[in-house]
PDB file of C-alpha atoms in Angstrom:
ATOM      1  CA  ARG C   1      -6.734 219.258-270.021  1.00 74.00           C
ATOM      2  CA  GLU C   2      -5.351 216.357-272.535  1.00 82.00           C
ATOM      3  CA  GLU C   3      -2.414 218.673-273.794  1.00 88.00           C
ATOM      4  CA  VAL C   4      -1.797 219.427-269.784  1.00 88.00           C
ATOM      5  CA  ALA C   5      -1.153 215.800-269.635  1.00 86.00           C
ATOM      6  CA  LYS C   6       1.683 215.171-271.923  1.00 86.00           C
ATOM      7  CA  HIS C   7       3.745 217.816-270.126  1.00 88.00           C
ATOM      8  CA  CYS C   8       4.161 215.842-267.128  1.00 83.00           C
ATOM      9  CA  THR C   9       8.318 215.267-266.654  1.00 85.00           C
ATOM     10  CA  LYS C  10      11.094 217.267-264.531  1.00 83.00           C
ATOM     11  CA  GLY C  11      12.116 218.703-268.456  1.00 88.00           C
ATOM     12  CA  ASP C  12       8.474 219.505-269.400  1.00 90.00           C
ATOM     13  CA  CYS C  13       6.361 220.478-266.417  1.00 91.00           C
ATOM     14  CA  TRP C  14       2.879 222.034-266.753  1.00 92.00           C
ATOM     15  CA  VAL C  15       0.301 222.676-263.958  1.00 89.00           C
ATOM     16  CA  ILE C  16      -3.336 223.891-264.108  1.00 89.00           C
ATOM     17  CA  ILE C  17      -4.028 226.325-260.923  1.00 86.00           C
ATOM     18  CA  ASP C  18      -7.023 228.014-260.976  1.00 80.00           C
ATOM     19  CA  GLY C  19      -8.077 227.892-264.552  1.00 83.00           C
ATOM     20  CA  LYS C  20      -4.735 229.138-265.981  1.00 89.00           C
ATOM     21  CA  VAL C  21      -2.285 226.519-267.407  1.00 94.00           C
ATOM     22  CA  HIS C  22       1.126 227.528-266.533  1.00 92.00           C
ATOM     23  CA  ASP C  23       5.114 225.857-267.543  1.00 94.00           C
ATOM     24  CA  VAL C  24       6.840 225.597-264.409  1.00 91.00           C
ATOM     25  CA  THR C  25       9.588 223.570-265.880  1.00 91.00           C
ATOM     26  CA  ALA C  26      12.036 226.674-265.398  1.00 90.00           C
ATOM     27  CA  TYR C  27      11.267 226.890-262.126  1.00 90.00           C
ATOM     28  CA  LEU C  28      11.111 223.480-260.888  1.00 85.00           C
ATOM     29  CA  PRO C  29      14.880 223.494-259.088  1.00 85.00           C
ATOM     30  CA  LYS C  30      13.851 226.973-257.199  1.00 85.00           C
ATOM     31  CA  HIS C  31      10.786 225.651-256.117  1.00 83.00           C
ATOM     32  CA  PRO C  32      11.448 225.420-251.741  1.00 74.00           C
ATOM     33  CA  GLY C  33       8.870 222.179-251.733  1.00 62.00           C
ATOM     34  CA  GLU C  34      10.372 220.029-253.486  1.00 54.00           C
ATOM     35  CA  GLY C  35      12.218 217.734-250.551  1.00 50.00           C
ATOM     36  CA  SER C  36      10.116 219.568-248.004  1.00 49.00           C
ATOM     37  CA  TYR C  37       8.771 217.534-244.755  1.00 45.00           C
ATOM     38  CA  LYS C  38       5.175 218.407-246.026  1.00 48.00           C
ATOM     39  CA  GLY C  39       3.098 219.833-249.002  1.00 48.00           C
ATOM     40  CA  THR C  40       3.155 218.369-252.582  1.00 54.00           C
ATOM     41  CA  PRO C  41       6.526 218.430-254.661  1.00 67.00           C
ATOM     42  CA  LEU C  42       5.367 220.978-257.598  1.00 75.00           C
ATOM     43  CA  LEU C  43       7.410 217.943-260.005  1.00 75.00           C
ATOM     44  CA  ASP C  44       4.472 215.815-258.637  1.00 71.00           C
ATOM     45  CA  MET C  45       2.103 218.035-259.688  1.00 77.00           C
ATOM     46  CA  CYS C  46       3.835 217.917-263.554  1.00 84.00           C
ATOM     47  CA  GLY C  47       0.637 217.390-266.250  1.00 86.00           C
ATOM     48  CA  LYS C  48      -1.550 217.791-263.640  1.00 82.00           C
ATOM     49  CA  ASP C  49      -4.233 220.597-261.706  1.00 78.00           C
ATOM     50  CA  ALA C  50      -2.971 221.688-259.058  1.00 80.00           C
ATOM     51  CA  THR C  51      -5.256 224.466-257.949  1.00 77.00           C
ATOM     52  CA  ALA C  52      -5.798 222.502-254.175  1.00 67.00           C
ATOM     53  CA  ALA C  53      -2.237 221.718-253.563  1.00 71.00           C
ATOM     54  CA  PHE C  54      -1.404 225.808-254.029  1.00 78.00           C
ATOM     55  CA  HIS C  55      -3.879 227.000-251.816  1.00 69.00           C
ATOM     56  CA  ASP C  56      -3.751 224.184-249.746  1.00 64.00           C
ATOM     57  CA  GLU C  57       0.255 225.805-248.925  1.00 66.00           C
ATOM     58  CA  GLY C  58      -0.640 229.527-248.460  1.00 60.00           C
ATOM     59  CA  HIS C  59       1.577 230.722-250.842  1.00 66.00           C
ATOM     60  CA  SER C  60       3.412 234.837-250.148  1.00 69.00           C
ATOM     61  CA  GLY C  61       2.339 237.038-252.292  1.00 73.00           C
ATOM     62  CA  LYS C  62       5.546 236.535-253.795  1.00 81.00           C
ATOM     63  CA  ALA C  63       4.743 233.274-254.827  1.00 81.00           C
ATOM     64  CA  VAL C  64       1.594 234.763-256.042  1.00 83.00           C
ATOM     65  CA  LYS C  65       3.093 236.232-258.176  1.00 86.00           C
ATOM     66  CA  ILE C  66       6.028 234.310-259.617  1.00 90.00           C
ATOM     67  CA  ARG C  67       3.251 231.799-260.483  1.00 90.00           C
ATOM     68  CA  ASP C  68       1.355 235.181-262.608  1.00 90.00           C
ATOM     69  CA  GLY C  69       4.440 235.159-264.669  1.00 92.00           C
ATOM     70  CA  LEU C  70       4.104 231.411-265.842  1.00 93.00           C
ATOM     71  CA  VAL C  71       1.016 230.901-267.412  1.00 93.00           C
ATOM     72  CA  VAL C  72       1.002 230.055-271.071  1.00 92.00           C
ATOM     73  CA  GLY C  73      -2.778 229.372-271.401  1.00 91.00           C
ATOM     74  CA  GLU C  74      -5.687 228.912-269.987  1.00 88.00           C
ATOM     75  CA  ILE C  75      -8.416 226.096-269.916  1.00 79.00           C
ATOM     76  CA  GLY C  76     -11.538 227.775-269.120  1.00 61.00           C
ATOM     77  CA  ASP C  77     -13.594 228.954-266.183  1.00 50.00           C
ATOM     78  CA  PRO C  78     -11.503 228.575-262.930  1.00 45.00           C
ATOM     79  CA  SER C  79     -14.380 227.381-260.884  1.00 43.00           C
ATOM     80  CA  GLU C  80     -15.143 224.082-263.186  1.00 43.00           C
ATOM     81  CA  ALA C  81     -11.121 223.323-263.481  1.00 40.00           C
ATOM     82  CA  SER C  82     -10.405 223.153-259.566  1.00 41.00           C
ATOM     83  CA  GLU C  83     -10.364 219.155-259.140  1.00 38.00           C
ATOM     84  CA  SER C  84     -11.228 220.970-255.165  1.00 41.00           C
ATOM     85  CA  THR C  85     -14.598 220.181-253.844  1.00 41.00           C
ATOM     86  CA  ALA C  86     -16.941 222.732-252.745  1.00 42.00           C
ATOM     87  CA  SER C  87     -17.888 223.231-249.506  1.00 52.00           C
ATOM     88  CA  ALA C  88     -21.624 222.986-247.893  1.00 66.00           C
ATOM     89  CA  GLY C  89     -21.529 226.407-246.133  1.00 89.00           C
ATOM     90  CA  PHE C  90     -20.244 229.668-246.511  1.00 95.00           C
ATOM     91  CA  LEU C  91     -16.358 228.568-247.475  1.00 94.00           C
ATOM     92  CA  SER C  92     -15.373 228.373-250.863  1.00 90.00           C
ATOM     93  CA  PRO C  93     -12.173 226.619-252.003  1.00 84.00           C
ATOM     94  CA  SER C  94     -12.117 228.497-255.019  1.00 79.00           C
ATOM     95  CA  THR C  95     -13.389 231.301-254.124  1.00 87.00           C
ATOM     96  CA  TYR C  96     -12.231 234.197-251.800  1.00 93.00           C
ATOM     97  CA  LYS C  97     -15.100 235.431-249.376  1.00 96.00           C
ATOM     98  CA  THR C  98     -15.400 238.620-247.357  1.00 98.00           C
ATOM     99  CA  MET C  99     -15.587 238.591-243.508  1.00 98.00           C
ATOM    100  CA  VAL C 100     -15.899 241.306-241.227  1.00 98.00           C
ATOM    101  CA  LEU C 101     -14.150 241.415-237.619  1.00 98.00           C
ATOM    102  CA  ARG C 102     -16.666 242.356-234.912  1.00 97.00           C
ATOM    103  CA  GLU C 103     -13.918 242.046-231.810  1.00 97.00           C
ATOM    104  CA  LYS C 104     -10.370 240.667-230.982  1.00 97.00           C
ATOM    105  CA  SER C 105      -8.250 240.555-227.683  1.00 96.00           C
ATOM    106  CA  ARG C 106      -5.437 239.456-226.333  1.00 93.00           C
ATOM    107  CA  ILE C 107      -4.569 236.082-225.115  1.00 88.00           C
ATOM    108  CA  SER C 108      -0.831 236.907-224.270  1.00 84.00           C
ATOM    109  CA  PRO C 109       1.666 239.569-225.045  1.00 82.00           C
ATOM    110  CA  THR C 110       1.989 237.511-228.586  1.00 88.00           C
ATOM    111  CA  SER C 111      -1.280 236.208-229.687  1.00 93.00           C
ATOM    112  CA  TRP C 112      -4.416 237.677-229.981  1.00 95.00           C
ATOM    113  CA  HIS C 113      -8.493 236.124-230.163  1.00 96.00           C
ATOM    114  CA  PHE C 114     -10.468 237.307-233.441  1.00 98.00           C
ATOM    115  CA  VAL C 115     -13.559 237.175-234.077  1.00 98.00           C
ATOM    116  CA  PHE C 116     -15.284 237.456-237.699  1.00 98.00           C
ATOM    117  CA  ASP C 117     -19.171 237.739-238.851  1.00 98.00           C
ATOM    118  CA  TYR C 118     -19.516 235.747-241.774  1.00 97.00           C
ATOM    119  CA  GLY C 119     -23.481 235.588-241.944  1.00 93.00           C
ATOM    120  CA  ASP C 120     -26.235 233.033-242.042  1.00 89.00           C
ATOM    121  CA  GLY C 121     -25.544 228.978-241.900  1.00 89.00           C
ATOM    122  CA  ASP C 122     -22.892 226.776-241.503  1.00 93.00           C
ATOM    123  CA  PHE C 123     -19.333 227.490-241.734  1.00 96.00           C
ATOM    124  CA  GLY C 124     -18.598 224.418-243.825  1.00 94.00           C
ATOM    125  CA  LEU C 125     -15.103 223.476-242.115  1.00 94.00           C
ATOM    126  CA  PRO C 126     -14.553 219.267-242.020  1.00 92.00           C
ATOM    127  CA  VAL C 127     -12.975 218.400-238.783  1.00 94.00           C
ATOM    128  CA  GLY C 128      -8.858 218.767-239.861  1.00 93.00           C
ATOM    129  CA  ASN C 129      -8.472 220.768-242.379  1.00 91.00           C
ATOM    130  CA  HIS C 130      -7.648 224.513-242.713  1.00 92.00           C
ATOM    131  CA  VAL C 131      -8.803 227.884-244.117  1.00 94.00           C
ATOM    132  CA  LEU C 132      -6.461 230.543-246.161  1.00 92.00           C
ATOM    133  CA  LEU C 133      -6.872 234.167-244.815  1.00 96.00           C
ATOM    134  CA  LYS C 134      -5.942 237.030-247.114  1.00 95.00           C
ATOM    135  CA  LEU C 135      -4.714 241.124-246.244  1.00 95.00           C
ATOM    136  CA  GLY C 136      -3.539 242.424-249.542  1.00 92.00           C
ATOM    137  CA  GLU C 137      -1.169 240.742-251.430  1.00 88.00           C
ATOM    138  CA  SER C 138      -0.044 238.431-247.701  1.00 91.00           C
ATOM    139  CA  GLU C 139      -2.067 234.869-246.912  1.00 90.00           C
ATOM    140  CA  ARG C 140      -1.357 232.572-244.835  1.00 91.00           C
ATOM    141  CA  LYS C 141      -3.375 229.350-243.576  1.00 90.00           C
ATOM    142  CA  TYR C 142      -5.271 228.982-240.110  1.00 95.00           C
ATOM    143  CA  THR C 143      -7.395 226.448-238.506  1.00 96.00           C
ATOM    144  CA  PRO C 144     -10.209 228.110-236.407  1.00 96.00           C
ATOM    145  CA  ILE C 145     -10.728 227.473-232.941  1.00 93.00           C
ATOM    146  CA  ALA C 146     -14.285 227.701-233.199  1.00 93.00           C
ATOM    147  CA  SER C 147     -17.044 228.221-235.797  1.00 93.00           C
ATOM    148  CA  GLY C 148     -21.317 228.484-235.828  1.00 86.00           C
ATOM    149  CA  SER C 149     -23.618 231.144-235.885  1.00 87.00           C
ATOM    150  CA  GLY C 150     -22.648 233.519-238.331  1.00 95.00           C
ATOM    151  CA  SER C 151     -19.452 233.737-236.681  1.00 97.00           C
ATOM    152  CA  VAL C 152     -15.837 232.300-236.906  1.00 97.00           C
ATOM    153  CA  HIS C 153     -13.136 232.684-234.093  1.00 97.00           C
ATOM    154  CA  PHE C 154      -9.310 232.460-234.551  1.00 97.00           C
ATOM    155  CA  ALA C 155      -6.467 232.266-231.609  1.00 96.00           C
ATOM    156  CA  ILE C 156      -3.327 233.395-234.043  1.00 96.00           C
ATOM    157  CA  LYS C 157       0.319 234.530-232.370  1.00 93.00           C
ATOM    158  CA  VAL C 158       1.616 237.314-233.998  1.00 94.00           C
ATOM    159  CA  TYR C 159       5.174 237.840-235.450  1.00 92.00           C
ATOM    160  CA  PRO C 160       6.754 241.284-235.968  1.00 92.00           C
ATOM    161  CA  THR C 161       8.635 239.878-238.944  1.00 92.00           C
ATOM    162  CA  GLY C 162       5.921 237.959-239.850  1.00 91.00           C
ATOM    163  CA  ASN C 163       3.606 238.913-243.971  1.00 91.00           C
ATOM    164  CA  LEU C 164       0.227 238.825-242.565  1.00 95.00           C
ATOM    165  CA  THR C 165       0.162 238.840-238.623  1.00 96.00           C
ATOM    166  CA  PRO C 166       1.552 242.282-238.487  1.00 96.00           C
ATOM    167  CA  LYS C 167      -1.737 243.405-240.680  1.00 96.00           C
ATOM    168  CA  LEU C 168      -3.886 241.078-238.426  1.00 97.00           C
ATOM    169  CA  GLU C 169      -2.691 242.819-235.158  1.00 96.00           C
ATOM    170  CA  ALA C 170      -3.326 246.028-236.706  1.00 96.00           C
ATOM    171  CA  LEU C 171      -7.257 245.454-238.090  1.00 97.00           C
ATOM    172  CA  GLU C 172      -9.454 247.617-236.373  1.00 97.00           C
ATOM    173  CA  VAL C 173     -13.635 246.171-235.490  1.00 98.00           C
ATOM    174  CA  GLY C 174     -15.314 247.019-238.614  1.00 98.00           C
ATOM    175  CA  GLU C 175     -12.457 246.093-241.375  1.00 98.00           C
ATOM    176  CA  THR C 176     -12.406 242.923-243.549  1.00 98.00           C
ATOM    177  CA  VAL C 177     -10.366 239.853-244.195  1.00 98.00           C
ATOM    178  CA  GLU C 178     -10.597 237.415-246.500  1.00 97.00           C
ATOM    179  CA  ILE C 179     -10.964 234.060-246.436  1.00 97.00           C
ATOM    180  CA  ARG C 180     -10.630 230.968-248.844  1.00 91.00           C
ATOM    181  CA  GLY C 181     -11.370 226.928-247.920  1.00 88.00           C
ATOM    182  CA  PRO C 182     -11.400 224.414-246.876  1.00 89.00           C
ATOM    183  CA  HIS C 183      -8.185 222.652-247.710  1.00 85.00           C
ATOM    184  CA  GLY C 184      -5.771 220.185-246.259  1.00 82.00           C
ATOM    185  CA  SER C 185      -5.497 216.382-246.917  1.00 80.00           C
ATOM    186  CA  ILE C 186      -6.046 215.384-243.077  1.00 89.00           C
ATOM    187  CA  GLU C 187     -10.063 214.875-241.936  1.00 91.00           C
ATOM    188  CA  LEU C 188     -11.801 213.846-239.245  1.00 94.00           C
ATOM    189  CA  ARG C 189     -15.279 212.163-239.968  1.00 89.00           C
ATOM    190  CA  ASP C 190     -17.200 208.974-239.166  1.00 87.00           C
ATOM    191  CA  GLU C 191     -15.197 208.123-236.240  1.00 87.00           C
ATOM    192  CA  ARG C 192     -11.939 207.628-238.226  1.00 91.00           C
ATOM    193  CA  ILE C 193      -9.280 209.876-239.141  1.00 93.00           C
ATOM    194  CA  PHE C 194      -8.686 210.191-242.893  1.00 90.00           C
ATOM    195  CA  VAL C 195      -4.879 211.331-244.532  1.00 88.00           C
ATOM    196  CA  GLY C 196      -4.376 211.945-248.033  1.00 74.00           C
ATOM    197  CA  GLY C 197      -7.568 209.735-248.269  1.00 74.00           C
ATOM    198  CA  GLU C 198      -6.070 207.157-245.933  1.00 84.00           C
ATOM    199  CA  SER C 199      -8.449 205.667-243.170  1.00 88.00           C
ATOM    200  CA  HIS C 200      -7.034 204.966-239.388  1.00 90.00           C
ATOM    201  CA  GLU C 201      -9.056 204.205-236.336  1.00 89.00           C
ATOM    202  CA  LEU C 202      -8.894 206.483-233.333  1.00 88.00           C
ATOM    203  CA  GLY C 203      -7.917 203.888-230.872  1.00 83.00           C
ATOM    204  CA  SER C 204      -4.072 204.902-230.625  1.00 90.00           C
ATOM    205  CA  VAL C 205      -3.047 208.098-232.310  1.00 95.00           C
ATOM    206  CA  GLY C 206      -0.165 209.795-231.206  1.00 96.00           C
ATOM    207  CA  LEU C 207      -0.551 214.041-231.554  1.00 97.00           C
ATOM    208  CA  VAL C 208       2.700 216.621-230.920  1.00 98.00           C
ATOM    209  CA  ALA C 209       1.825 220.280-231.210  1.00 98.00           C
ATOM    210  CA  GLY C 210       4.190 223.536-230.730  1.00 97.00           C
ATOM    211  CA  GLY C 211       2.753 226.695-230.153  1.00 94.00           C
ATOM    212  CA  SER C 212       0.088 227.846-232.220  1.00 94.00           C
ATOM    213  CA  GLY C 213      -0.007 224.615-234.136  1.00 95.00           C
ATOM    214  CA  ILE C 214      -2.353 223.067-231.065  1.00 97.00           C
ATOM    215  CA  THR C 215      -5.408 224.969-233.202  1.00 96.00           C
ATOM    216  CA  PRO C 216      -6.111 221.915-235.556  1.00 95.00           C
ATOM    217  CA  ILE C 217      -5.208 219.481-233.047  1.00 96.00           C
ATOM    218  CA  LEU C 218      -7.558 221.295-230.558  1.00 95.00           C
ATOM    219  CA  GLN C 219     -10.412 220.669-233.069  1.00 94.00           C
ATOM    220  CA  VAL C 220      -9.788 217.128-233.746  1.00 95.00           C
ATOM    221  CA  LEU C 221      -9.528 216.356-230.059  1.00 96.00           C
ATOM    222  CA  ARG C 222     -12.858 218.543-229.478  1.00 95.00           C
ATOM    223  CA  SER C 223     -14.472 216.569-231.883  1.00 93.00           C
ATOM    224  CA  ALA C 224     -13.093 212.452-230.797  1.00 92.00           C
ATOM    225  CA  PRO C 225     -13.300 210.631-228.056  1.00 90.00           C
ATOM    226  CA  LYS C 226     -10.445 211.517-225.924  1.00 92.00           C
ATOM    227  CA  LYS C 227      -9.712 207.586-224.959  1.00 89.00           C
ATOM    228  CA  GLY C 228      -6.960 206.657-227.592  1.00 85.00           C
ATOM    229  CA  PHE C 229      -5.121 210.421-228.378  1.00 95.00           C
ATOM    230  CA  SER C 230      -2.182 211.416-226.588  1.00 96.00           C
ATOM    231  CA  LEU C 231      -0.902 214.661-226.942  1.00 98.00           C
ATOM    232  CA  VAL C 232       2.806 216.227-226.585  1.00 98.00           C
ATOM    233  CA  TYR C 233       2.509 220.288-226.388  1.00 98.00           C
ATOM    234  CA  ALA C 234       5.511 222.281-226.650  1.00 97.00           C
ATOM    235  CA  ASN C 235       6.061 225.810-225.825  1.00 95.00           C
ATOM    236  CA  ARG C 236       8.836 227.863-224.312  1.00 93.00           C
ATOM    237  CA  ILE C 237       7.205 228.930-221.008  1.00 93.00           C
ATOM    238  CA  PRO C 238       4.350 227.554-219.039  1.00 94.00           C
ATOM    239  CA  GLU C 239       2.245 231.030-219.880  1.00 91.00           C
ATOM    240  CA  GLU C 240       2.411 230.307-223.971  1.00 91.00           C
ATOM    241  CA  ILE C 241       0.573 226.910-223.020  1.00 94.00           C
ATOM    242  CA  TRP C 242      -2.561 227.765-225.272  1.00 94.00           C
ATOM    243  CA  PHE C 243      -6.033 226.477-223.618  1.00 95.00           C
ATOM    244  CA  ARG C 244      -3.893 224.755-220.834  1.00 95.00           C
ATOM    245  CA  ASP C 245      -7.578 224.000-218.935  1.00 96.00           C
ATOM    246  CA  GLU C 246      -9.456 222.484-221.591  1.00 97.00           C
ATOM    247  CA  LEU C 247      -6.424 220.262-222.350  1.00 98.00           C
ATOM    248  CA  GLU C 248      -6.088 219.115-218.851  1.00 97.00           C
ATOM    249  CA  GLY C 249      -9.938 218.842-218.460  1.00 97.00           C
ATOM    250  CA  MET C 250      -9.491 216.379-221.444  1.00 97.00           C
ATOM    251  CA  ALA C 251      -6.595 214.395-219.999  1.00 97.00           C
ATOM    252  CA  ALA C 252      -9.373 213.611-217.555  1.00 96.00           C
ATOM    253  CA  GLU C 253     -11.481 211.678-219.727  1.00 95.00           C
ATOM    254  CA  GLY C 254      -9.145 209.900-220.760  1.00 95.00           C
ATOM    255  CA  LEU C 255      -6.323 211.939-223.068  1.00 96.00           C
ATOM    256  CA  GLY C 256      -2.652 211.044-222.774  1.00 96.00           C
ATOM    257  CA  LEU C 257      -1.290 214.705-221.946  1.00 97.00           C
ATOM    258  CA  THR C 258       2.247 215.750-222.036  1.00 98.00           C
ATOM    259  CA  PHE C 259       3.287 219.306-221.598  1.00 98.00           C
ATOM    260  CA  THR C 260       6.844 219.994-222.323  1.00 98.00           C
ATOM    261  CA  VAL C 261       8.724 223.696-221.844  1.00 97.00           C
ATOM    262  CA  ASP C 262      12.276 225.169-222.755  1.00 96.00           C
ATOM    263  CA  GLU C 263      12.220 227.329-219.571  1.00 95.00           C
ATOM    264  CA  ALA C 264      10.772 226.081-216.349  1.00 94.00           C
ATOM    265  CA  PRO C 265      10.000 227.169-213.015  1.00 93.00           C
ATOM    266  CA  ASN C 266      11.064 225.910-209.504  1.00 93.00           C
ATOM    267  CA  ASN C 267       7.352 224.618-209.465  1.00 93.00           C
ATOM    268  CA  TRP C 268       6.817 223.029-212.782  1.00 95.00           C
ATOM    269  CA  SER C 269       5.687 219.880-212.780  1.00 93.00           C
ATOM    270  CA  GLY C 270       5.850 218.982-216.646  1.00 95.00           C
ATOM    271  CA  SER C 271       8.589 217.614-218.974  1.00 96.00           C
ATOM    272  CA  THR C 272      11.527 219.992-220.055  1.00 96.00           C
ATOM    273  CA  GLY C 273      13.056 220.442-223.160  1.00 96.00           C
ATOM    274  CA  PHE C 274      12.720 219.664-226.903  1.00 94.00           C
ATOM    275  CA  VAL C 275      10.527 216.710-228.252  1.00 96.00           C
ATOM    276  CA  ASP C 276      12.992 214.015-228.821  1.00 96.00           C
ATOM    277  CA  GLU C 277      12.612 210.348-229.054  1.00 96.00           C
ATOM    278  CA  ASN C 278      12.644 209.605-225.804  1.00 95.00           C
ATOM    279  CA  MET C 279       9.967 212.064-225.541  1.00 96.00           C
ATOM    280  CA  LEU C 280       7.805 210.842-227.727  1.00 95.00           C
ATOM    281  CA  GLN C 281       8.625 206.844-227.071  1.00 94.00           C
ATOM    282  CA  ARG C 282       7.495 207.846-223.148  1.00 93.00           C
ATOM    283  CA  ALA C 283       4.209 210.055-223.976  1.00 93.00           C
ATOM    284  CA  MET C 284       3.082 208.286-227.796  1.00 91.00           C
ATOM    285  CA  PRO C 285       0.623 205.397-227.145  1.00 85.00           C
ATOM    286  CA  LYS C 286       2.290 202.147-227.347  1.00 80.00           C
ATOM    287  CA  SER C 287       0.786 200.860-230.152  1.00 86.00           C
ATOM    288  CA  CYS C 288       0.545 203.948-232.269  1.00 90.00           C
ATOM    289  CA  SER C 289      -0.943 203.866-235.753  1.00 87.00           C
ATOM    290  CA  LEU C 290      -0.205 207.407-236.691  1.00 95.00           C
ATOM    291  CA  LEU C 291       1.291 210.494-235.448  1.00 96.00           C
ATOM    292  CA  LEU C 292       0.157 213.581-236.315  1.00 96.00           C
ATOM    293  CA  ALA C 293       2.318 216.915-235.867  1.00 96.00           C
ATOM    294  CA  CYS C 294       1.860 220.647-236.439  1.00 96.00           C
ATOM    295  CA  GLY C 295       3.961 223.903-234.977  1.00 94.00           C
ATOM    296  CA  PRO C 296       6.879 225.182-235.846  1.00 92.00           C
ATOM    297  CA  GLU C 297       9.001 223.388-239.231  1.00 90.00           C
ATOM    298  CA  PRO C 298      12.125 222.454-236.977  1.00 93.00           C
ATOM    299  CA  LEU C 299       9.581 221.046-234.723  1.00 95.00           C
ATOM    300  CA  VAL C 300       7.545 219.304-237.181  1.00 94.00           C
ATOM    301  CA  LYS C 301      10.495 218.063-239.205  1.00 93.00           C
ATOM    302  CA  SER C 302      12.006 216.239-236.056  1.00 95.00           C
ATOM    303  CA  VAL C 303       8.774 214.591-235.161  1.00 96.00           C
ATOM    304  CA  MET C 304       8.293 213.298-238.781  1.00 94.00           C
ATOM    305  CA  ARG C 305      11.686 212.296-238.872  1.00 94.00           C
ATOM    306  CA  ILE C 306      11.697 210.201-235.547  1.00 95.00           C
ATOM    307  CA  GLY C 307       8.386 208.996-235.947  1.00 94.00           C
ATOM    308  CA  ALA C 308       9.187 207.459-239.039  1.00 93.00           C
ATOM    309  CA  GLY C 309      12.332 205.853-237.459  1.00 93.00           C
ATOM    310  CA  LEU C 310       9.647 204.741-234.882  1.00 92.00           C
ATOM    311  CA  GLY C 311       7.993 202.844-237.592  1.00 91.00           C
ATOM    312  CA  HIS C 312       4.331 204.823-236.848  1.00 91.00           C
ATOM    313  CA  LYS C 313       2.808 206.556-239.874  1.00 92.00           C
ATOM    314  CA  VAL C 314       3.144 210.304-239.660  1.00 93.00           C
ATOM    315  CA  ALA C 315       1.559 213.330-241.658  1.00 91.00           C
ATOM    316  CA  ALA C 316       1.815 216.846-240.632  1.00 91.00           C
ATOM    317  CA  PHE C 317      -1.050 219.575-240.493  1.00 88.00           C
TER     318      PHE C 317
END
């Protein structure tokens, strides 16, 4: 580790991933994470252990192959090398575990509800964190909608051109998927939200979700007092709003709730159009201490920019 720490500049950058040392100097200009709205730029990890940051982003099989081509050495047992901490339960942040598909059912024409069995005991996922699901060389990060009693539930939208979701849709009951976690920099505990280790009170938190990006936000809302949170949930049409009845029930308990859709029917009583500055100003708490977002990249990138411009502390799941 001392030797790796010496290679910590743009012109000489080494990182540790799963116990292996990678020289990423020549790859830095090609890395898509540099300047991204979320995640950790590779340059920030030079000379450090990047295991947690790499797996947190849910890299593709292509990215894994690029990584493996940059190995210049090892530092020992990967389970000891990683700086990520083990979870108290089934999950492991450094080792893939196997789950069995028990059942699946459609939520909508493009979305599925999957139930996987993992065995006995606690699942081990802190509220606000996510996991990586893997089939073959394809992997992506997801947040369960429920877990416990040996099973875990996911709501997943299938993209026909996606690397992973068509494989998940084709999965048959009794077949397996690999899982790894927990990962993530956002966590709810002790009635506070921690973002990258920084603590925030729950009294005035803004939330923005787009489509299936509601899942980590739903996880937080189910585990915290509803009063003090305000949510803007954006979808294409009203029929694509996930967990609408549950969210409206939370609104009765104090959650500030705004639904917005791109295409509204005549009887629609919610908002219409994209999440812009005016909508955020109307919907967010007056003294918003933190603004969290999850969803498609254009939405999240826009919300992060607008929120920062309004003076809010912002972060993406």
